[in-house]
CSV table of C-alpha atoms in Angstrom, one decimal:
chain,number,residue,atom,x,y,z
A,1,MET,CA,0.0,-0.3,-0.1
A,2,TRP,CA,1.0,3.3,0.0
A,3,SER,CA,1.5,6.9,1.6
A,4,CYS,CA,-1.1,9.3,1.6
A,5,SER,CA,0.8,12.0,2.3
A,6,SER,CA,2.1,11.7,-1.1
A,7,LEU,CA,-0.5,10.1,-3.1
A,8,CYS,CA,-3.8,10.1,-1.6
A,9,ARG,CA,-4.0,13.4,-0.3
A,10,PRO,CA,-3.2,15.3,-4.1
A,11,SER,CA,-5.9,12.7,-5.7
A,12,VAL,CA,-8.3,14.0,-3.3
A,13,GLU,CA,-8.0,17.7,-3.4
A,14,LYS,CA,-7.8,17.1,-7.1
A,15,ILE,CA,-11.4,15.4,-7.4
A,16,LEU,CA,-13.1,17.9,-5.2
A,17,ARG,CA,-11.7,20.7,-7.4
A,18,ASN,CA,-13.3,18.8,-10.2
A,19,SER,CA,-16.2,18.1,-8.7
A,20,SER,CA,-17.1,21.2,-7.3
A,21,SER,CA,-16.9,23.2,-10.7
A,22,ASN,CA,-18.3,20.3,-13.0
A,23,GLN,CA,-21.3,19.3,-10.2
A,24,SER,CA,-24.8,20.5,-9.4
A,25,PRO,CA,-24.5,22.1,-5.7
A,26,SER,CA,-26.3,19.3,-4.4
A,27,MET,CA,-23.8,16.6,-5.8
A,28,SER,CA,-21.2,18.6,-4.9
A,29,LYS,CA,-21.7,18.5,-1.6
A,30,CYS,CA,-22.4,14.5,-1.2
A,31,THR,CA,-19.1,14.2,-3.1
A,32,SER,CA,-17.1,16.4,-0.9
A,33,SER,CA,-18.5,14.8,2.4
A,34,ALA,CA,-17.5,11.4,0.8
A,35,MET,CA,-14.2,12.8,-0.2
A,36,HIS,CA,-13.4,14.1,3.1
A,37,SER,CA,-14.2,10.4,4.7
A,38,LEU,CA,-11.9,8.8,3.0
A,39,TYR,CA,-9.5,11.1,3.5
A,40,THR,CA,-10.0,10.8,7.2
A,41,ILE,CA,-9.9,7.1,6.6
A,42,SER,CA,-6.4,7.1,4.8
A,43,LYS,CA,-5.0,9.4,7.4
A,44,ARG,CA,-5.5,7.1,10.0
A,45,ARG,CA,-2.9,4.7,8.4
A,46,ARG,CA,0.3,5.0,9.8
A,47,PHE,CA,3.4,5.4,7.6
A,48,SER,CA,7.4,4.4,6.8
A,49,HIS,CA,9.2,5.6,4.3
A,50,GLY,CA,7.0,6.8,1.9
A,51,SER,CA,5.0,3.8,1.8
A,52,ILE,CA,1.7,2.9,3.4
A,53,ILE,CA,1.4,0.3,6.1
A,54,HIS,CA,-1.7,-1.8,6.2
A,55,ASN,CA,-4.5,-1.3,8.8
A,56,PRO,CA,-5.8,-4.5,8.9
A,57,GLY,CA,-8.9,-2.8,10.3
A,58,GLU,CA,-9.3,-1.1,6.7
A,59,ARG,CA,-8.7,-4.3,5.0
A,60,ARG,CA,-11.3,-4.8,2.9
A,61,ARG,CA,-11.9,-1.1,2.3
A,62,LYS,CA,-10.7,-0.2,-1.6
A,63,ASN,CA,-9.7,3.3,-2.2
A,64,LEU,CA,-11.0,3.6,-6.0
A,65,PHE,CA,-9.5,7.5,-6.0
A,66,ALA,CA,-6.4,6.7,-5.0
A,67,PHE,CA,-5.6,3.4,-7.0
A,68,GLN,CA,-6.5,2.7,-10.0
A,69,MET,CA,-6.6,-1.3,-10.0
A,70,ASP,CA,-7.8,-3.0,-13.3
A,71,ALA,CA,-6.1,-6.9,-14.5
A,72,ASP,CA,-2.9,-5.0,-14.7
A,73,GLY,CA,-2.3,-4.2,-11.9
A,74,ALA,CA,-2.5,-1.3,-9.5
A,75,MET,CA,-1.6,1.8,-10.9
A,76,VAL,CA,-0.2,4.4,-8.0
A,77,GLY,CA,1.3,7.7,-9.0
A,78,ASN,CA,3.6,6.5,-11.4
A,79,LEU,CA,4.5,3.5,-10.0
A,80,LYS,CA,2.5,0.0,-11.6
A,81,LEU,CA,1.8,-2.6,-9.1
A,82,ALA,CA,1.5,-6.5,-10.3
A,83,PRO,CA,-2.0,-7.8,-8.9
A,84,GLU,CA,-0.5,-10.2,-6.9
A,85,VAL,CA,2.6,-8.1,-5.7
A,86,TYR,CA,-0.2,-5.3,-4.8
A,87,HIS,CA,-2.1,-8.1,-2.8
A,88,ALA,CA,0.4,-9.5,-1.0
A,89,LEU,CA,1.6,-6.0,0.4
A,90,SER,CA,-1.6,-4.7,1.2
A,91,HIS,CA,-2.2,-7.6,3.6
A,92,GLY,CA,1.7,-8.0,4.8
A,93,ASP,CA,2.7,-10.8,3.2
A,94,PRO,CA,6.1,-11.3,2.1
A,95,VAL,CA,7.3,-10.2,-1.5
A,96,VAL,CA,11.0,-10.1,-2.9
A,97,ALA,CA,12.4,-7.6,-5.1
A,98,LEU,CA,14.2,-8.6,-8.5
A,99,GLU,CA,16.3,-6.4,-10.3
A,100,SER,CA,16.0,-6.5,-14.2
A,101,THR,CA,19.6,-6.1,-15.4
A,102,ILE,CA,20.6,-9.4,-15.0
A,103,ILE,CA,17.8,-10.2,-17.7
A,104,SER,CA,18.2,-7.9,-20.3
A,105,HIS,CA,22.6,-7.4,-20.0
A,106,GLY,CA,23.3,-10.8,-18.1
A,107,MET,CA,23.2,-13.6,-20.3
A,108,PRO,CA,21.7,-13.9,-23.5
A,109,TYR,CA,17.9,-15.3,-25.0
A,110,PRO,CA,16.1,-17.4,-24.0
A,111,GLN,CA,18.7,-18.2,-21.1
A,112,ASN,CA,18.1,-15.6,-19.5
A,113,LEU,CA,13.9,-15.6,-19.6
A,114,GLN,CA,14.1,-19.4,-18.6
A,115,THR,CA,16.5,-18.2,-15.4
A,116,ALA,CA,14.4,-15.4,-14.7
A,117,ARG,CA,11.3,-17.9,-14.2
A,118,GLU,CA,13.2,-20.3,-12.3
A,119,VAL,CA,14.6,-17.7,-9.7
A,120,GLU,CA,11.0,-16.3,-9.5
A,121,ALA,CA,9.8,-20.1,-9.2
A,122,VAL,CA,12.4,-20.3,-6.3
A,123,ILE,CA,10.6,-17.2,-4.4
A,124,ARG,CA,6.9,-19.1,-4.6
A,125,GLU,CA,8.4,-22.1,-3.9
A,126,ASN,CA,9.5,-21.1,-0.5
A,127,GLY,CA,6.8,-18.8,0.3
A,128,ALA,CA,7.1,-15.5,-0.9
A,129,ILE,CA,5.9,-13.1,-4.1
A,130,PRO,CA,8.9,-12.1,-6.1
A,131,ALA,CA,8.3,-8.7,-7.4
A,132,THR,CA,10.4,-8.2,-10.9
A,133,ILE,CA,11.3,-4.5,-11.2
A,134,ALA,CA,11.8,-2.9,-14.8
A,135,ILE,CA,10.6,0.5,-16.4
A,136,LEU,CA,8.4,-0.8,-19.4
A,137,ASP,CA,7.3,2.1,-22.1
A,138,GLY,CA,8.2,4.7,-19.6
A,139,ILE,CA,6.4,3.4,-16.8
A,140,PRO,CA,7.7,1.9,-13.1
A,141,CYS,CA,6.4,-1.7,-13.1
A,142,VAL,CA,6.9,-3.7,-9.6
A,143,GLY,CA,6.2,-7.7,-10.4
A,144,LEU,CA,5.8,-8.1,-14.3
A,145,THR,CA,3.2,-10.6,-16.1
A,146,LYS,CA,4.8,-13.9,-17.9
A,147,GLU,CA,4.3,-11.4,-21.4
A,148,GLU,CA,6.2,-8.4,-19.5
A,149,LEU,CA,9.1,-10.7,-18.5
A,150,GLU,CA,9.5,-12.4,-22.4
A,151,LYS,CA,9.4,-9.1,-23.2
A,152,LEU,CA,12.4,-7.8,-21.2
A,153,ALA,CA,14.0,-11.1,-22.2
A,154,ILE,CA,13.9,-10.0,-26.1
A,155,LEU,CA,14.6,-6.6,-25.7
A,156,GLY,CA,18.2,-7.8,-24.3
A,157,ARG,CA,20.5,-4.8,-24.4
A,158,GLN,CA,17.8,-2.8,-26.3
A,159,ALA,CA,16.5,-2.0,-22.7
A,160,GLN,CA,18.5,0.6,-20.9
A,161,LYS,CA,20.4,-0.2,-18.0
A,162,THR,CA,19.4,2.2,-15.5
A,163,ALA,CA,20.9,3.3,-12.4
A,164,ARG,CA,19.2,5.2,-10.2
A,165,ARG,CA,20.5,8.8,-11.8
A,166,ASP,CA,18.9,7.3,-15.5
A,167,ILE,CA,15.2,7.0,-13.8
A,168,PRO,CA,13.6,10.2,-14.9
A,169,GLN,CA,15.6,10.2,-18.5
A,170,VAL,CA,14.0,6.8,-19.3
A,171,VAL,CA,10.5,7.3,-17.5
A,172,ALA,CA,10.1,10.9,-19.4
A,173,THR,CA,11.3,9.8,-22.9
A,174,GLY,CA,9.0,6.4,-22.6
A,175,ARG,CA,11.6,4.2,-23.2
A,176,ASN,CA,12.6,0.8,-21.8
A,177,GLY,CA,15.1,0.2,-18.4
A,178,ALA,CA,16.2,-2.7,-16.8
A,179,THR,CA,16.7,-2.1,-13.3
A,180,THR,CA,20.4,-2.0,-11.8
A,181,VAL,CA,20.9,-2.8,-7.8
A,182,SER,CA,20.3,1.2,-6.9
A,183,ALA,CA,17.3,1.6,-9.3
A,184,THR,CA,15.6,-1.6,-7.7
A,185,MET,CA,16.1,-0.1,-4.4
A,186,PHE,CA,15.2,2.8,-5.0
A,187,PHE,CA,11.4,1.3,-6.3
A,188,ALA,CA,11.8,-1.3,-3.7
A,189,SER,CA,11.9,1.0,-0.6
A,190,LYS,CA,8.8,3.3,-2.7
A,191,ALA,CA,6.4,0.5,-2.5
A,192,GLY,CA,7.1,-0.8,0.6
A,193,ILE,CA,9.4,-3.8,0.0
A,194,HIS,CA,12.1,-4.7,2.1
A,195,VAL,CA,13.9,-7.7,0.8
A,196,PHE,CA,16.1,-7.7,-2.3
A,197,VAL,CA,17.5,-10.5,-4.0
A,198,THR,CA,20.4,-10.0,-6.8
A,199,GLY,CA,23.1,-11.9,-7.9
A,200,GLY,CA,26.1,-9.5,-6.8
A,201,ILE,CA,26.4,-5.9,-6.0
A,202,GLY,CA,28.7,-3.3,-7.6
A,203,GLY,CA,31.2,-1.6,-5.9
A,204,VAL,CA,34.6,0.4,-5.5
A,205,HIS,CA,36.1,-0.9,-9.1
A,206,ARG,CA,39.9,-2.0,-9.3
A,207,HIS,CA,42.1,1.0,-9.5
A,208,GLY,CA,39.3,3.1,-8.3
A,209,GLU,CA,41.5,5.3,-6.5
A,210,GLN,CA,42.2,6.7,-9.8
A,211,THR,CA,39.7,6.5,-11.6
A,212,MET,CA,36.9,7.4,-9.1
A,213,ASP,CA,34.9,4.4,-10.7
A,214,ILE,CA,32.3,3.9,-7.9
A,215,SER,CA,29.0,2.3,-8.3
A,216,SER,CA,25.9,4.1,-7.3
A,217,ASP,CA,24.7,0.4,-5.5
A,218,LEU,CA,26.9,1.8,-2.7
A,219,THR,CA,25.6,5.0,-2.1
A,220,GLU,CA,22.5,3.8,-2.4
A,221,LEU,CA,22.9,1.3,0.2
A,222,GLY,CA,23.7,3.9,2.2
A,223,ARG,CA,20.3,6.1,2.0
A,224,THR,CA,17.9,3.3,0.9
A,225,PRO,CA,16.6,0.9,3.7
A,226,VAL,CA,16.0,-2.0,1.4
A,227,ALA,CA,18.0,-5.2,2.5
A,228,VAL,CA,20.1,-6.8,-0.2
A,229,ILE,CA,20.6,-10.3,-0.3
A,230,SER,CA,23.7,-11.6,-2.7
A,231,ALA,CA,26.8,-13.4,-3.1
A,232,GLY,CA,28.5,-10.1,-2.1
A,233,VAL,CA,30.5,-8.2,-4.4
A,234,LYS,CA,31.1,-9.1,-8.1
A,235,SER,CA,34.8,-10.7,-7.8
A,236,ILE,CA,35.9,-8.1,-11.0
A,237,LEU,CA,35.8,-5.0,-8.5
A,238,ASP,CA,38.4,-4.2,-5.6
A,239,ILE,CA,36.5,-6.2,-2.3
A,240,PRO,CA,38.5,-4.6,0.5
A,241,ARG,CA,37.7,-1.1,-0.9
A,242,THR,CA,34.3,-1.9,-1.4
A,243,LEU,CA,34.2,-2.8,2.1
A,244,GLU,CA,35.6,0.2,3.3
A,245,PHE,CA,33.2,2.3,1.3
A,246,LEU,CA,29.9,0.5,2.7
A,247,GLU,CA,31.3,1.2,6.5
A,248,THR,CA,31.8,5.1,5.5
A,249,GLN,CA,28.5,4.8,4.2
A,250,GLY,CA,27.0,3.5,7.6
A,251,VAL,CA,26.0,-0.2,5.7
A,252,THR,CA,25.5,-3.1,8.2
A,253,VAL,CA,27.1,-6.0,6.4
A,254,VAL,CA,25.9,-9.0,7.3
A,255,THR,CA,28.1,-12.9,6.4
A,256,TYR,CA,25.4,-15.7,6.4
A,257,LYS,CA,26.7,-18.9,8.2
A,258,THR,CA,30.3,-17.5,7.8
A,259,HIS,CA,32.8,-15.2,9.2
A,260,GLU,CA,34.3,-14.4,6.0
A,261,PHE,CA,32.6,-12.0,3.0
A,262,PRO,CA,32.4,-14.1,-0.4
A,263,ALA,CA,33.7,-13.1,-3.7
A,264,PHE,CA,30.7,-13.6,-5.7
A,265,PHE,CA,32.3,-17.0,-8.0
A,266,THR,CA,33.8,-18.1,-5.2
A,267,GLU,CA,32.9,-18.8,-1.2
A,268,SER,CA,35.7,-16.7,0.3
A,269,SER,CA,37.5,-13.4,-0.8
A,270,GLY,CA,39.9,-13.5,2.7
A,271,CYS,CA,38.0,-10.4,4.0
A,272,GLN,CA,36.6,-10.3,7.4
A,273,VAL,CA,33.3,-8.7,8.5
A,274,PRO,CA,32.0,-8.3,12.1
A,275,CYS,CA,28.4,-9.2,11.9
A,276,ARG,CA,27.6,-12.8,11.0
A,277,LEU,CA,24.0,-14.4,11.0
A,278,ASP,CA,23.2,-18.1,10.8
A,279,SER,CA,19.2,-18.2,10.3
A,280,PRO,CA,16.5,-16.5,8.2
A,281,GLU,CA,15.3,-15.4,11.6
A,282,GLU,CA,18.1,-13.8,12.9
A,283,CYS,CA,18.1,-12.0,9.8
A,284,ALA,CA,14.6,-10.7,10.0
A,285,ARG,CA,15.2,-9.4,13.7
A,286,LEU,CA,18.3,-7.5,12.0
A,287,ILE,CA,16.2,-6.3,9.1
A,288,ASN,CA,13.6,-5.0,11.2
A,289,ALA,CA,15.6,-3.1,14.0
A,290,ASN,CA,16.6,-1.1,11.3
A,291,LEU,CA,13.5,-0.6,9.9
A,292,THR,CA,12.3,0.4,13.4
A,293,LEU,CA,14.6,2.3,14.4
A,294,GLY,CA,14.6,4.5,11.2
A,295,ILE,CA,18.2,4.5,10.6
A,296,GLY,CA,17.1,4.9,6.7
A,297,ASN,CA,20.1,2.8,5.2
A,298,GLY,CA,20.1,-0.7,3.5
A,299,THR,CA,21.7,-3.8,4.9
A,300,LEU,CA,23.9,-5.8,2.7
A,301,ILE,CA,23.1,-10.0,3.3
A,302,ALA,CA,26.1,-11.4,2.1
A,303,VAL,CA,25.3,-15.3,1.1
A,304,PRO,CA,28.1,-17.4,0.1
A,305,ILE,CA,27.9,-19.9,-3.5
A,306,PRO,CA,27.1,-23.2,-2.7
A,307,LYS,CA,30.6,-25.7,-2.8
A,308,GLU,CA,29.1,-27.6,-5.5
A,309,HIS,CA,28.9,-24.7,-7.5
A,310,ALA,CA,32.2,-22.6,-6.8
A,311,ALA,CA,34.3,-21.7,-9.4
A,312,SER,CA,38.0,-22.3,-9.4
A,313,GLY,CA,39.5,-19.2,-7.4
A,314,LYS,CA,42.8,-19.7,-9.5
A,315,LEU,CA,40.8,-19.7,-12.6
A,316,MET,CA,38.6,-17.2,-12.0
A,317,GLU,CA,41.1,-14.5,-11.1
A,318,SER,CA,43.4,-15.5,-14.1
A,319,ALA,CA,40.4,-14.5,-16.4
A,320,ILE,CA,39.4,-11.6,-14.1
A,321,VAL,CA,42.8,-10.0,-14.9
A,322,LYS,CA,43.1,-10.7,-18.9
A,323,ALA,CA,39.7,-8.8,-19.0
A,324,LEU,CA,40.3,-6.4,-17.0
A,325,GLU,CA,43.6,-5.7,-19.4
A,326,GLU,CA,41.3,-5.6,-22.6
A,327,ALA,CA,38.8,-3.2,-21.0
A,328,GLU,CA,41.5,-0.9,-20.5
A,329,ALA,CA,43.0,-1.3,-23.9
A,330,GLU,CA,39.9,-1.1,-25.5
A,331,LYS,CA,39.1,1.8,-22.9
A,332,ILE,CA,35.6,0.3,-21.6
A,333,THR,CA,34.2,2.0,-18.7
A,334,GLY,CA,31.4,3.3,-16.7
A,335,SER,CA,28.2,1.4,-17.0
A,336,ALA,CA,29.6,-0.8,-19.8
A,337,ALA,CA,32.4,-1.6,-18.0
A,338,THR,CA,30.6,-4.9,-15.7
A,339,PRO,CA,29.1,-6.2,-18.7
A,340,PHE,CA,31.8,-6.2,-20.8
A,341,LEU,CA,33.9,-7.7,-18.0
A,342,LEU,CA,31.2,-10.5,-16.7
A,343,ALA,CA,30.4,-11.7,-20.4
A,344,ARG,CA,35.0,-11.7,-21.3
A,345,VAL,CA,35.1,-13.9,-18.0
A,346,ASN,CA,33.0,-16.2,-19.0
A,347,GLU,CA,34.8,-16.6,-22.4
A,348,LEU,CA,37.7,-17.1,-20.8
A,349,THR,CA,36.7,-19.6,-18.4
A,350,GLY,CA,34.7,-21.9,-21.0
A,351,GLY,CA,31.5,-20.9,-19.5
A,352,GLU,CA,31.9,-21.6,-16.1
A,353,SER,CA,31.7,-18.5,-14.4
A,354,LEU,CA,27.8,-17.8,-16.1
A,355,VAL,CA,26.9,-21.5,-14.6
A,356,ALA,CA,28.1,-20.7,-11.2
A,357,ASN,CA,26.3,-17.0,-11.3
A,358,ILE,CA,23.4,-18.7,-12.5
A,359,ALA,CA,23.5,-21.1,-9.0
A,360,LEU,CA,24.3,-18.4,-6.9
A,361,VAL,CA,21.5,-16.3,-8.1
A,362,LYS,CA,19.0,-19.3,-7.2
A,363,ASN,CA,21.0,-19.9,-3.9
A,364,ASN,CA,20.0,-16.3,-3.2
A,365,ALA,CA,16.6,-16.4,-4.2
A,366,LEU,CA,16.3,-19.3,-1.5
A,367,VAL,CA,17.9,-17.4,1.3
A,368,GLY,CA,15.9,-14.3,0.6
A,369,ALA,CA,12.4,-15.6,0.1
A,370,LYS,CA,13.4,-17.3,3.5
A,371,ILE,CA,14.0,-14.1,4.8
A,372,ALA,CA,11.5,-12.2,3.9
A,373,VAL,CA,8.9,-14.9,5.3
A,374,ALA,CA,10.3,-14.4,8.3
A,375,LEU,CA,10.3,-10.7,8.3
A,376,ALA,CA,6.4,-11.0,7.4
A,377,GLN,CA,5.6,-12.9,10.5
A,378,LEU,CA,7.7,-10.9,12.3
A,379,ARG,CA,6.2,-7.8,11.8
A,380,MET,CA,2.9,-9.2,12.2
A,381,GLU,CA,3.2,-10.8,15.3
A,382,LYS,CA,2.0,-7.5,17.3
A,383,ILE,CA,-1.7,-7.9,18.6
A,384,THR,CA,-3.9,-5.4,19.0
A,385,SER,CA,-6.2,-4.7,21.4
A,386,ALA,CA,-8.7,-5.3,19.1
A,387,GLY,CA,-7.6,-9.0,18.4
A,388,GLU,CA,-6.2,-8.1,14.8
A,389,ARG,CA,-2.9,-8.5,13.5
A,390,LYS,CA,-1.3,-5.2,12.7
A,391,LEU,CA,2.6,-4.2,11.5
A,392,ILE,CA,5.0,-3.1,13.8
């Protein structure tokens, strides 16, 4: 559900103005009274980070003026929620956000579509609703239909790689955008989704102290209250400097069932982190503490790739070094660098890195869904005096 302070009130006021100018005095008075009652109801809802936290006492009440609901989903402002995502959020059920750059820029069609469907299936099988986020024809979508997911997969690199900075341009021009970690976090937070699964986040690039090439994923983690479940930082990057940057941003970094920060394709990076958690319930309690304290930044939960799918560390490092040299020679920088490096590493490892990538994303989806379920249960535990469940 959504913030009445930013969405419901303007909608109500607009309707009141229209009704007063176009209707008879008696009809206008009736409409104004109805709108006043509607807005009074809306004001009684609790708010958090721009999204309405559902009031169970009004669970069956539909605000048709603030929400335009049809078979394709709910339009709230400029954001479209898929029907099942809308339903889950309005009832406090677990939802897991997914990025779309991995679909359009991470692997070729039809393998990208198959992987996207399999990742969504893993989330459903573990009790949560998947919400793949993308911008389609200028409309930010939270949750995609089968047809929309296939459209994005077929578009591939024709869909613009969209970080937070690119959102206004893609929306204003009516283009298609595949969201990166930063853009996905932004939209997830707006929708009230607290858990987001991805493969690996961006970070400080190697030689970043000279180039200042630092992913916006890191600054987004420093200002957006969404928990990101990943296999750590992409191993093509400078992991120690990335962790230092996250510390400066005030981001809580957690390792799952290990003390050592994972290196994406491999289980370990040699970097220790101070916080280790060993169950979805422990992760949920940490996320909930972050939200209830209003700290305002995200949490990074690093999950090692399963041992049976981990790539050889020496093989990966050798391929990464060669790919970096080629990127430098060809002057490939900025947002084009990561897709190029990942694709080149996959070629140099004979496809081993792509197999590992798919395996780790599915594993992250498994862990993320369990965390989302535990978080939803935790946030529904407080019982009101009327005996209804209530989000805390």
